[in-house]
């Protein structure tokens, strides 16, 4: 960006009021680009979502089952990395500039990190999409968890690293703004939105140390052929060191919207600023030391460490319950300001017609349901029942797929006018869109949870095996499949409506009087919160200590047992042909001689044949 | 209208989870119903909502047999 743009933002910060575009024109441009990148990812992810839904329910198939892993990888990566994180950097930039009331320090730096994130996305996304064609041998069918020994093209890992470095610089941008603001405003409390951004970013810096190590030290050199093998348990553990906190990285922008925007659109004030700060500090402290709860079924980590992770996980319920309380209290305050009364009748006074409000409220309600299935996942013993079944996608389509995605879509209806100066193209379509998402997710996730309870696996194109029937408690498996497909279709329609509204707002939205850029006031403000809450150094130190406690012993014992570079593990795409044919000749033939299990052998045959194809 | 159009839409959306899980809940009490019967019950629920929403404000005795 040019110098001139920087100057022009400087000039406008003095004026109070106005929409964001008028206050910070240069920043509005970056944020718009970030949001558009995010929506592009949503469009792609949604497309792959409906393809795989129709395929695995066997309702309509037009891809080979071997391609399913490519589709699923693209779905996962585009939605939970690209869509969410591009949106986050946009919202966080808005939050910092608005609440500190100052432009970014150097807009060229801001464009730099946006550029790095885009470059990383093109590299990693390109590697995934290249898996659809045989023209190159580039592919990255490793799912968003990229577990070794599945191996992706180096382009994929390098892309991820560059993307993450982009987010690091984005964080540096916001810290720099805050630091300079602090010098000019000594003794002032950090405004709440900036506080949320900073605590979230500290968590992110700590968490990404895990993936950065996994990729830079192990996976990337391994895919480049510089080292022969890796220790799968080690890289998996490093992944989940980051993999749990990344969940909060998706959630934090949604929480921020619930705290600073939802009370405002409800017509009231945020119930408590101090409580909101406590919640963000708790997430900073607790989100990293719990990652092992994704590894309850991993061999090579002792039960004791898993048990500690479980206990810590249960503590994480606290900030979510605090959020539920604060948000509902703020909504009730809003409703009563609008003339609502009665014990429950106040609900009627809420602005249900407003898609920003309705979308966020529905997202919050779905999140409560997701919280319950999350508690099931978190329990070490009961996790064995649902592990790697369709229950798990059922759970996270409620959390990241709805609580986060729907909140971001609803927030978009507020941000688009702020960033473009144009009114939303169609408010009723927006309302129908958010309601459709709610209904679609109800169908899809309900059936996924129930299919999971029957033991139906996730991450497979062929969940139905020959000669084996899943037994549904109530209803039938066909009915569950139908529900998943209906839900998926409604979601796809919802995404189309959303994108249509965004595009038409950008090109055809009318210019009219728009509400000023601002966020919710508080009933109990920062002056009521103890000073220690703003002591970021203290919280960072405690967070680091907790991480060391939680991870040093497990990591040591993993390395002790498996070696830093593992027992000689062969990479998956290269050698699967060999492994699979070995398996067929050894297992397949010997099983085929025993009559009662001959169908099993047949199943082994077909699975292996599929596997061989999948991982070309 | 006793509630806004938006609120009505959301309220109808809310009956969906209930309709979807109605059969499971009823099965809990030993009542087995088919998908079709569940659907009919759901539609009845939505009809009741519509009647409530459109019932004139002054009249306080909703009569489910006629809708406005
Ligand atoms: C049109 C909307 C969507 C549809 C139809 C859809 C459908 C599905 C289905 C059926 C699966 C399970 C596939 C399997 O395990 O075999 C899945 C997986 C997944 N979905 Fe979605 N989904 C949608 C939107 C979303 C959104 C908005 C997000 C997140 C923001 C999301 C994140 C994921 C993730 C992370 C996985 C797991 C990928 C993996 O196992 O590696 N989905 N989706
Ligand atoms: Cu987790």
XYZ file of C-alpha atoms and ligand atoms in Angstrom:
728
model
C 0.000 0.000 0.000
C 1.100 3.521 -0.612
C 2.209 6.110 1.873
C -0.837 8.160 0.975
C -3.182 5.496 2.283
C -1.387 5.521 5.606
C -1.758 9.258 5.894
C -5.400 9.245 5.019
C -6.165 6.843 7.869
C -4.261 9.047 10.258
C -6.411 11.955 9.343
C -9.744 10.311 9.964
C -9.177 8.780 13.363
C -10.040 11.978 15.150
C -13.639 11.926 13.995
C -15.877 9.945 16.259
C -18.698 7.959 14.717
C -19.160 7.034 11.121
C -18.795 3.614 9.622
C -15.550 1.688 9.729
C -14.800 2.364 6.072
C -14.779 6.109 6.759
C -12.765 5.799 9.962
C -10.094 3.452 8.597
C -10.302 3.220 4.802
C -6.923 1.540 4.353
C -7.560 -1.053 7.042
C -11.046 -1.671 5.704
C -9.441 -2.746 2.449
C -7.201 -5.346 4.106
C -10.048 -6.651 6.223
C -12.249 -6.921 3.149
C -9.570 -8.926 1.364
C -9.197 -11.200 4.365
C -12.950 -11.792 4.542
C -13.218 -12.458 0.813
C -10.384 -15.001 1.081
C -12.284 -16.564 3.918
C -15.512 -16.766 1.877
C -13.715 -18.307 -1.073
C -12.531 -21.050 1.267
C -16.082 -21.437 2.571
C -17.377 -21.848 -0.975
C -14.808 -24.523 -1.814
C -15.199 -26.262 1.522
C -18.966 -26.308 1.214
C -18.768 -27.763 -2.279
C -16.562 -30.609 -1.070
C -18.819 -31.013 1.970
C -21.904 -31.784 -0.073
C -19.953 -34.047 -2.451
C -18.679 -36.216 0.365
C -22.012 -36.223 2.155
C -23.841 -37.557 -0.891
C -21.038 -40.002 -1.570
C -20.722 -41.599 1.832
C -24.473 -41.891 2.261
C -24.544 -43.491 -1.187
C -27.291 -41.145 -2.335
C -25.441 -39.735 -5.310
C -21.939 -40.654 -6.382
C -19.920 -39.145 -9.149
C -16.375 -39.367 -7.807
C -14.386 -42.557 -7.367
C -14.210 -43.683 -3.786
C -10.422 -43.402 -4.112
C -10.808 -39.657 -4.526
C -12.740 -39.349 -1.269
C -9.643 -38.676 0.801
C -8.684 -35.777 -1.456
C -12.171 -34.331 -1.121
C -12.168 -34.772 2.645
C -8.719 -33.215 3.017
C -9.791 -30.195 0.996
C -13.029 -29.906 3.001
C -11.214 -30.032 6.330
C -8.297 -27.754 5.480
C -10.257 -25.095 3.607
C -12.903 -24.840 6.298
C -11.073 -25.170 9.579
C -7.852 -23.482 8.575
C -8.522 -21.064 5.746
C -12.132 -19.997 6.288
C -11.873 -19.541 10.045
C -8.409 -18.019 10.304
C -8.763 -15.529 7.448
C -11.970 -14.356 9.064
C -10.215 -14.120 12.409
C -7.402 -11.892 11.170
C -9.999 -9.609 9.618
C -12.090 -9.358 12.773
C -9.054 -8.943 15.002
C -7.739 -6.101 12.879
C -11.149 -4.465 13.173
C -11.170 -5.047 16.936
C -7.733 -3.552 17.583
C -8.134 -0.492 15.376
C -11.649 0.212 16.602
C -11.051 -0.244 20.301
C -7.680 1.543 20.412
C -9.063 4.095 17.968
C -5.846 4.177 15.991
C -4.820 2.899 12.571
C -2.262 0.135 12.160
C 1.299 1.359 12.494
C 2.285 0.558 8.930
C -0.261 -0.639 6.434
C 2.475 -2.179 4.249
C 3.285 -4.538 7.094
C -0.392 -5.425 7.349
C -0.488 -6.247 3.650
C 2.712 -8.260 4.111
C 1.163 -10.683 6.573
C -2.014 -10.923 4.529
C 0.165 -11.707 1.510
C 2.097 -14.404 3.367
C -1.111 -16.044 4.553
C -2.444 -16.015 0.985
C 0.763 -17.435 -0.418
C 0.723 -20.212 2.167
C -2.891 -20.996 1.314
C -2.189 -21.158 -2.397
C 0.730 -23.528 -1.789
C -0.992 -25.877 0.656
C -4.378 -25.666 -1.081
C -2.739 -26.158 -4.463
C -0.968 -29.277 -3.227
C -4.280 -30.689 -2.009
C -6.218 -29.858 -5.179
C -3.418 -31.254 -7.347
C -4.427 -34.613 -5.892
C -7.467 -34.530 -8.194
C -5.386 -34.912 -11.299
C -2.731 -37.365 -12.349
C -0.972 -34.722 -14.424
C 1.508 -34.147 -11.596
C 2.579 -36.419 -8.796
C 1.772 -33.668 -6.299
C -0.822 -34.589 -3.716
C -1.563 -34.053 -0.040
C -4.298 -36.531 0.838
C -3.326 -36.439 4.479
C -6.425 -34.805 6.032
C -6.131 -31.722 8.126
C -4.386 -33.706 10.860
C -1.571 -34.855 8.518
C -0.593 -37.816 10.657
C 2.628 -39.587 9.741
C 3.219 -42.042 8.135
C 0.825 -40.504 5.637
C 2.959 -38.150 3.658
C 2.130 -35.031 1.659
C 4.091 -33.212 -0.985
C 6.604 -30.754 0.583
C 4.575 -27.913 -0.933
C 1.776 -28.685 1.518
C 3.967 -28.486 4.621
C 5.839 -25.437 3.370
C 2.520 -23.734 2.627
C 1.256 -24.419 6.142
C 4.415 -22.963 7.633
C 4.188 -19.795 5.564
C 0.524 -19.422 6.471
C 1.344 -19.716 10.166
C 4.229 -17.268 9.878
C 1.708 -14.852 8.336
C -0.487 -15.178 11.427
C 2.541 -14.611 13.660
C 3.261 -11.332 11.895
C -0.402 -10.388 12.151
C -0.104 -10.855 15.905
C 3.032 -8.733 15.927
C 1.093 -6.020 14.093
C -1.568 -5.956 16.825
C 0.932 -6.109 19.673
C 2.760 -3.204 18.123
C -0.441 -1.130 17.935
C -1.185 -1.880 21.563
C 2.368 -1.097 22.677
C 2.376 2.286 20.993
C -1.089 3.041 22.308
C 0.092 2.135 25.791
C 2.974 4.593 25.607
C 0.528 7.354 24.770
C -2.108 6.266 27.295
C -0.170 5.274 30.412
C -2.232 3.742 33.180
C -5.307 3.097 31.038
C -6.971 -0.302 30.989
C -6.573 -2.277 27.785
C -9.889 -1.941 25.936
C -11.760 -5.253 26.045
C -11.595 -6.177 22.330
C -7.848 -5.541 22.225
C -7.429 -7.531 25.419
C -9.219 -10.447 23.739
C -6.996 -10.196 20.674
C -3.781 -10.117 22.706
C -4.631 -13.042 24.987
C -5.788 -15.105 22.022
C -2.574 -14.367 20.174
C -0.377 -15.307 23.131
C -2.207 -18.621 23.218
C -1.611 -18.974 19.471
C 2.120 -18.264 19.752
C 2.484 -20.946 22.399
C 0.314 -23.460 20.565
C 1.907 -23.068 17.144
C 5.303 -23.964 18.606
C 3.972 -27.525 18.486
C 3.100 -27.680 14.767
C 6.044 -25.548 13.787
C 8.351 -28.083 15.423
C 6.459 -31.041 13.967
C 6.648 -29.620 10.462
C 10.024 -27.892 10.366
C 12.021 -30.477 12.297
C 10.307 -33.648 11.166
C 7.643 -33.694 8.468
C 9.066 -31.246 5.953
C 12.619 -32.680 5.998
C 11.065 -36.148 5.810
C 8.936 -35.306 2.774
C 11.980 -33.716 1.150
C 13.855 -36.954 1.690
C 16.391 -35.392 4.068
C 15.516 -37.823 6.840
C 14.327 -41.374 6.418
C 11.626 -41.682 8.992
C 9.763 -39.959 11.777
C 8.287 -41.037 15.083
C 4.524 -41.010 14.420
C 3.583 -40.780 18.091
C 5.873 -37.795 18.505
C 4.560 -35.868 15.509
C 0.983 -36.694 16.453
C 1.563 -35.430 19.983
C 3.124 -32.249 18.658
C 0.152 -31.880 16.334
C -2.335 -32.107 19.191
C -0.233 -29.751 21.293
C -1.462 -27.294 18.671
C -4.622 -29.147 17.663
C -6.586 -28.470 20.786
C -5.742 -24.771 21.153
C -6.470 -24.246 17.451
C -10.036 -25.117 18.401
C -10.059 -22.010 20.593
C -8.423 -20.039 17.851
C -11.554 -20.777 15.810
C -13.798 -20.083 18.757
C -12.255 -16.847 20.051
C -13.472 -14.625 17.209
C -16.943 -16.086 17.727
C -16.723 -15.448 21.478
C -15.552 -11.938 20.757
C -18.608 -11.350 18.577
C -20.839 -12.740 21.329
C -19.272 -10.427 23.892
C -18.895 -7.194 21.967
C -21.469 -7.349 19.160
C -24.353 -9.540 20.326
C -25.277 -7.393 23.363
C -25.239 -4.378 21.080
C -27.548 -5.851 18.455
C -29.795 -7.126 21.275
C -30.231 -3.520 22.284
C -28.347 -3.742 25.576
C -24.933 -3.798 27.162
C -22.383 -6.460 27.950
C -23.165 -7.777 31.417
C -19.614 -7.815 32.689
C -16.288 -6.737 31.240
C -14.239 -8.355 34.060
C -15.921 -11.730 33.527
C -15.082 -11.560 29.832
C -11.439 -10.915 30.694
C -11.387 -13.831 33.121
C -12.760 -16.088 30.401
C -10.044 -15.164 27.918
C -7.301 -15.564 30.520
C -8.650 -18.991 31.424
C -8.548 -20.041 27.775
C -4.986 -18.819 27.517
C -3.976 -20.846 30.553
C -5.909 -24.035 29.957
C -6.166 -24.650 26.254
C -2.687 -25.939 25.504
C -2.078 -28.353 28.402
C -5.049 -30.540 27.395
C -4.136 -31.657 23.854
C -3.485 -35.241 24.903
C -7.250 -35.686 25.293
C -7.280 -36.270 21.524
C -4.927 -39.208 22.044
C -6.810 -41.337 24.552
C -6.558 -44.210 22.115
C -2.968 -43.649 21.040
C -0.624 -46.370 22.174
C 2.706 -45.153 23.501
C 1.326 -42.578 25.938
C 0.701 -43.861 29.419
C -2.723 -43.776 31.032
C -1.538 -41.431 33.770
C -0.778 -38.599 31.340
C -4.098 -39.161 29.642
C -5.851 -38.954 32.981
C -4.174 -35.622 33.782
C -5.240 -34.287 30.388
C -8.796 -35.352 31.121
C -8.874 -33.527 34.449
C -7.541 -30.349 32.881
C -10.111 -30.651 30.115
C -12.944 -30.677 32.618
C -11.655 -27.364 34.005
C -12.073 -25.890 30.530
C -15.824 -26.187 30.954
C -15.634 -23.255 33.334
C -14.876 -20.451 30.847
C -17.525 -21.796 28.477
C -20.139 -21.858 31.210
C -19.122 -18.336 32.248
C -19.580 -17.271 28.636
C -23.017 -18.836 28.429
C -24.029 -16.992 31.591
C -22.629 -13.617 30.548
C -24.023 -13.769 27.033
C -27.523 -14.806 28.080
C -27.538 -12.167 30.832
C -26.520 -9.525 28.282
C -29.248 -10.634 25.886
C -31.827 -10.483 28.642
C -30.653 -6.987 29.518
C -31.064 -6.032 25.863
C -34.537 -7.532 25.686
C -35.671 -5.691 28.822
C -34.307 -2.442 27.409
C -36.514 -3.096 24.420
C -39.560 -3.462 26.627
C -39.469 -7.206 27.121
C -40.855 -8.534 30.410
C -41.861 -11.687 32.189
C -39.860 -14.715 33.143
C -39.515 -16.046 29.592
C -41.625 -13.616 27.576
C -38.625 -11.272 27.291
C -37.336 -13.631 24.636
C -40.045 -12.311 22.312
C -38.641 -8.805 22.582
C -35.316 -9.823 21.067
C -34.657 -8.674 17.478
C -35.234 -12.066 15.840
C -35.755 -10.405 12.501
C -32.162 -9.192 12.463
C -29.970 -11.875 10.841
C -26.970 -10.692 12.856
C -28.807 -11.379 16.075
C -30.737 -14.486 15.008
C -27.638 -16.109 13.522
C -25.520 -15.571 16.614
C -28.270 -16.643 18.993
C -28.914 -19.845 17.045
C -25.176 -20.499 16.875
C -24.953 -20.119 20.646
C -27.762 -22.594 21.192
C -26.165 -25.182 18.916
C -22.945 -24.652 20.828
C -24.660 -25.764 24.010
C -25.546 -29.058 22.317
C -21.965 -29.345 21.065
C -20.746 -28.779 24.608
C -22.664 -31.817 25.759
C -21.293 -34.131 23.099
C -17.874 -32.629 23.831
C -18.107 -33.744 27.427
C -18.681 -37.278 26.137
C -15.555 -37.017 23.961
C -13.579 -35.704 26.905
C -14.313 -38.641 29.194
C -11.497 -41.140 28.861
C -13.639 -44.215 29.258
C -16.657 -43.172 27.216
C -14.413 -41.773 24.482
C -13.564 -45.372 23.571
C -17.170 -45.773 22.482
C -17.221 -42.877 20.046
C -13.597 -42.570 18.999
C -13.169 -42.258 15.222
C -16.860 -42.790 14.618
C -19.179 -40.398 12.841
C -20.070 -39.056 16.294
C -16.917 -36.955 16.174
C -17.777 -35.008 12.986
C -21.261 -34.709 14.513
C -19.686 -32.982 17.498
C -17.474 -30.557 15.632
C -20.090 -29.559 13.084
C -21.951 -28.226 16.116
C -18.925 -26.417 17.490
C -16.711 -25.181 14.672
C -19.259 -25.937 11.957
C -22.046 -23.986 13.649
C -21.044 -22.080 16.786
C -18.111 -20.619 14.872
C -19.169 -20.734 11.215
C -22.711 -19.472 11.794
C -21.522 -16.715 14.113
C -19.009 -15.590 11.508
C -21.657 -15.606 8.795
C -24.026 -13.623 11.011
C -21.227 -11.193 11.875
C -20.588 -10.798 8.148
C -24.022 -9.249 7.837
C -22.805 -6.580 10.224
C -19.303 -6.238 8.777
C -20.165 -6.053 5.077
C -21.942 -2.690 5.372
C -19.197 -1.394 7.665
C -16.475 -2.399 5.219
C -18.132 -1.511 1.933
C -20.399 1.364 2.886
C -23.256 -0.512 1.263
C -26.392 -1.785 2.879
C -26.940 -5.532 2.996
C -28.419 -6.674 -0.298
C -31.298 -8.584 1.289
C -32.036 -8.898 4.980
C -34.791 -11.503 4.655
C -32.595 -13.791 2.587
C -29.969 -13.401 5.303
C -32.458 -14.395 7.987
C -33.604 -17.415 6.014
C -29.956 -18.331 5.451
C -29.044 -18.469 9.143
C -32.231 -20.362 9.998
C -31.517 -22.866 7.209
C -28.059 -23.469 8.643
C -29.596 -24.216 12.020
C -32.143 -26.629 10.545
C -29.600 -28.293 8.241
C -27.130 -28.815 11.067
C -29.870 -30.221 13.271
C -30.542 -32.925 10.729
C -26.938 -33.634 9.832
C -25.339 -33.605 13.277
C -28.144 -35.423 15.010
C -27.874 -38.290 12.557
C -24.068 -38.223 12.716
C -24.086 -38.536 16.496
C -26.501 -41.411 16.350
C -24.669 -43.187 13.546
C -21.515 -42.819 15.635
C -23.199 -44.534 18.552
C -23.867 -47.466 16.234
C -20.134 -47.575 15.520
C -20.256 -46.160 12.013
C -16.734 -44.956 11.166
C -15.766 -41.473 10.043
C -13.346 -40.604 7.236
C -14.411 -43.302 4.828
C -16.181 -43.342 1.497
C -17.634 -46.761 2.233
C -19.136 -46.813 5.708
C -21.350 -49.769 4.862
C -19.518 -53.049 4.698
C -20.667 -56.044 2.751
C -22.183 -58.735 4.897
C -22.505 -56.465 7.873
C -25.387 -54.318 9.042
C -25.347 -51.567 11.617
C -28.274 -51.998 13.974
C -30.121 -48.782 14.772
C -31.844 -48.526 18.148
C -34.747 -46.473 16.887
C -35.437 -46.139 13.194
C -33.003 -47.430 10.578
C -29.598 -46.725 9.137
C -31.155 -45.720 5.831
C -33.108 -43.100 7.703
C -29.933 -41.762 9.339
C -28.280 -41.576 5.935
C -31.259 -39.700 4.563
C -31.104 -37.263 7.459
C -27.403 -36.636 6.866
C -28.008 -36.033 3.177
C -31.007 -33.745 3.737
C -29.040 -31.792 6.311
C -26.031 -31.512 4.006
C -28.205 -30.298 1.151
C -29.818 -27.598 3.311
C -26.350 -26.490 4.401
C -25.177 -26.270 0.828
C -28.211 -24.143 -0.064
C -27.497 -21.984 2.959
C -23.923 -21.388 1.804
C -25.148 -20.442 -1.667
C -27.590 -17.924 -0.172
C -24.849 -16.524 2.026
C -22.399 -16.064 -0.822
C -25.066 -14.574 -3.061
C -25.884 -12.027 -0.398
C -22.230 -11.148 0.121
C -21.490 -10.767 -3.577
C -24.607 -8.757 -4.310
C -23.965 -6.535 -1.305
C -20.479 -5.842 -2.589
C -21.576 -5.043 -6.130
C -25.195 -3.964 -5.872
C -25.807 -2.962 -2.261
C -27.353 0.469 -1.941
C -25.501 3.252 -0.235
C -27.574 4.518 2.625
C -27.446 5.553 6.241
C -25.624 2.866 8.119
C -25.156 2.453 11.867
C -21.858 3.774 13.220
C -18.962 1.452 13.793
C -18.972 0.696 17.511
C -19.315 -2.152 19.926
C -21.329 -2.846 23.063
C -20.989 -0.817 26.241
C -20.706 -2.678 29.492
C -22.906 -2.751 32.585
C -19.860 -3.484 34.684
C -16.815 -1.927 33.051
C -13.064 -2.435 33.132
C -12.756 -0.255 36.238
C -14.429 -3.119 38.138
C -11.893 -5.682 37.078
C -8.783 -6.318 39.130
C -5.644 -4.788 37.612
C -3.878 -8.113 37.635
C -6.106 -9.274 34.771
C -4.272 -6.913 32.429
C -0.885 -8.296 33.418
C -0.164 -10.160 30.203
C 3.398 -11.075 31.216
C 2.152 -12.888 34.283
C -0.428 -14.915 32.361
C 2.050 -15.801 29.655
C 4.486 -17.071 32.265
C 1.868 -19.182 34.003
C 0.639 -20.552 30.685
C 4.173 -21.589 29.766
C 4.740 -23.273 33.103
C 1.506 -25.239 32.742
C 2.528 -26.343 29.251
C 5.893 -27.526 30.513
C 4.180 -29.461 33.301
C 1.687 -31.054 30.965
C 3.998 -31.958 28.093
C 7.600 -32.430 29.185
C 7.179 -35.889 30.708
C 4.932 -37.337 27.974
C 7.238 -36.042 25.240
C 10.298 -37.393 27.001
C 8.824 -40.824 27.360
C 7.645 -40.852 23.745
C 11.137 -40.004 22.530
C 12.685 -42.503 24.906
C 10.506 -45.275 23.582
C 10.355 -44.506 19.881
C 13.452 -42.417 19.246
C 13.481 -38.861 17.965
C 13.209 -40.028 14.377
C 11.211 -43.079 15.159
C 11.511 -46.706 14.372
C 12.018 -47.026 10.653
C 8.587 -45.969 9.393
C 7.903 -46.070 5.690
C 6.015 -43.200 4.180
C 2.512 -43.904 2.960
C 2.011 -42.779 -0.630
C 5.226 -44.348 -1.904
C 4.986 -47.809 -0.479
C 1.353 -48.549 0.109
C 1.095 -50.621 -3.042
C 3.610 -52.993 -1.604
C 2.128 -53.059 1.884
C -1.351 -53.627 0.553
C -0.427 -56.462 -1.741
C 1.485 -58.089 1.111
C -1.570 -57.775 3.299
C -3.824 -59.294 0.682
C -1.578 -62.269 0.144
C -0.984 -62.908 3.833
C -4.272 -62.022 5.498
C -6.701 -62.395 2.622
C -5.736 -65.903 1.579
C -5.447 -67.404 5.010
C -8.842 -66.015 6.019
C -10.512 -67.187 2.872
C -9.982 -70.814 3.897
C -12.076 -70.422 7.036
C -15.700 -70.450 6.054
C -17.531 -68.311 8.667
C -15.138 -65.455 8.149
C -14.886 -65.647 4.416
C -17.072 -62.586 4.176
C -14.627 -60.809 6.451
C -11.804 -61.753 4.141
C -13.812 -60.420 1.254
C -14.238 -57.227 3.205
C -10.496 -57.098 3.822
C -9.945 -57.574 0.123
C -12.240 -54.755 -0.890
C -10.942 -52.386 1.758
C -7.383 -53.045 0.777
C -8.253 -52.603 -2.872
C -9.868 -49.297 -2.008
C -6.938 -48.288 0.156
C -4.514 -49.097 -2.606
C -6.468 -46.865 -4.899
C -6.958 -44.070 -2.414
C -3.331 -43.661 -1.633
C -1.994 -43.903 -5.125
C -49.423 -11.252 15.155
C -48.331 -11.923 18.711
C -44.694 -12.358 17.730
C -42.691 -10.910 14.891
C -42.291 -12.759 11.621
C -38.626 -13.316 12.431
C -39.420 -14.763 15.821
C -42.045 -17.031 14.264
C -39.540 -18.337 11.721
C -37.026 -19.064 14.456
C -39.689 -20.713 16.615
C -40.668 -22.980 13.726
C -37.012 -23.819 13.165
C -36.889 -24.778 16.827
C -39.511 -27.442 16.403
C -37.191 -29.242 13.975
C -34.859 -30.731 16.607
C -37.916 -31.750 18.564
C -39.506 -33.449 15.578
C -36.224 -35.128 14.657
C -35.738 -36.665 18.090
C -39.414 -37.152 18.959
C -39.384 -40.813 17.967
C -36.374 -41.557 20.147
C -37.944 -39.864 23.112
C -41.249 -41.642 22.630
C -39.433 -44.975 22.197
C -37.951 -44.304 25.624
C -41.494 -44.523 26.977
C -42.252 -47.579 24.930
C -44.238 -45.761 22.246
C -43.121 -46.727 18.727
C -44.136 -44.385 15.936
C -43.139 -44.326 12.276
C -41.294 -41.562 10.443
C -44.593 -40.572 8.874
C -46.394 -40.343 12.213
C -43.503 -38.323 13.596
C -43.792 -35.974 10.646
C -47.518 -35.531 11.199
C -46.945 -34.757 14.875
C -44.310 -32.221 13.866
C -46.633 -30.543 11.409
C -49.303 -30.404 14.094
C -46.809 -28.715 16.384
C -46.000 -26.137 13.722
C -49.690 -25.586 13.018
C -50.240 -24.940 16.724
C -47.431 -22.395 16.647
C -48.958 -20.635 13.664
C -52.347 -20.541 15.330
C -50.792 -19.040 18.436
C -48.832 -16.482 16.447
C -51.745 -15.293 14.332
C -54.433 -15.451 17.014
C -55.764 -11.935 17.600
C -54.098 -10.345 20.600
C -57.318 -9.325 22.389
C -58.888 -12.767 22.407
C -57.219 -14.861 25.068
C -58.788 -18.281 24.513
C -57.049 -19.918 21.549
C -59.200 -22.576 19.932
C -57.101 -25.009 17.928
C -59.970 -26.002 15.615
C -59.840 -22.820 13.570
C -56.904 -20.889 12.345
C -56.859 -17.337 11.187
C -22.223 -27.604 3.419
C -21.811 -27.737 4.650
C -21.124 -28.972 5.174
C -21.343 -30.275 4.889
C -22.393 -30.852 3.961
C -20.384 -31.060 5.642
C -20.294 -32.446 5.650
C -19.303 -33.183 6.251
C -19.256 -34.608 6.370
C -20.340 -35.583 5.902
C -18.103 -34.951 6.986
C -17.644 -36.338 7.384
C -16.863 -37.021 6.340
C -16.249 -38.308 6.827
O -15.739 -38.384 7.977
O -16.239 -39.272 6.048
C -17.402 -33.734 7.258
C -16.161 -33.648 7.854
C -15.602 -32.477 8.303
N -16.169 -31.225 8.241
Fe -17.873 -30.711 7.301
N -19.606 -30.207 6.366
C -20.032 -28.919 6.117
C -19.537 -27.754 6.667
C -18.438 -27.705 7.492
C -17.964 -26.522 8.145
C -18.603 -25.127 8.055
C -16.844 -26.871 8.814
C -15.936 -26.041 9.670
C -15.893 -24.738 9.717
C -16.604 -28.281 8.578
C -15.526 -28.993 9.047
C -15.311 -30.338 8.845
C -14.135 -31.058 9.283
C -12.923 -30.466 10.013
C -14.317 -32.387 8.929
C -13.379 -33.551 9.230
C -12.380 -33.766 8.186
C -11.536 -34.952 8.561
O -12.045 -35.917 9.151
O -10.345 -34.892 8.253
N -17.600 -28.760 7.782
N -18.157 -32.666 6.813
Cu -9.514 -30.843 22.166
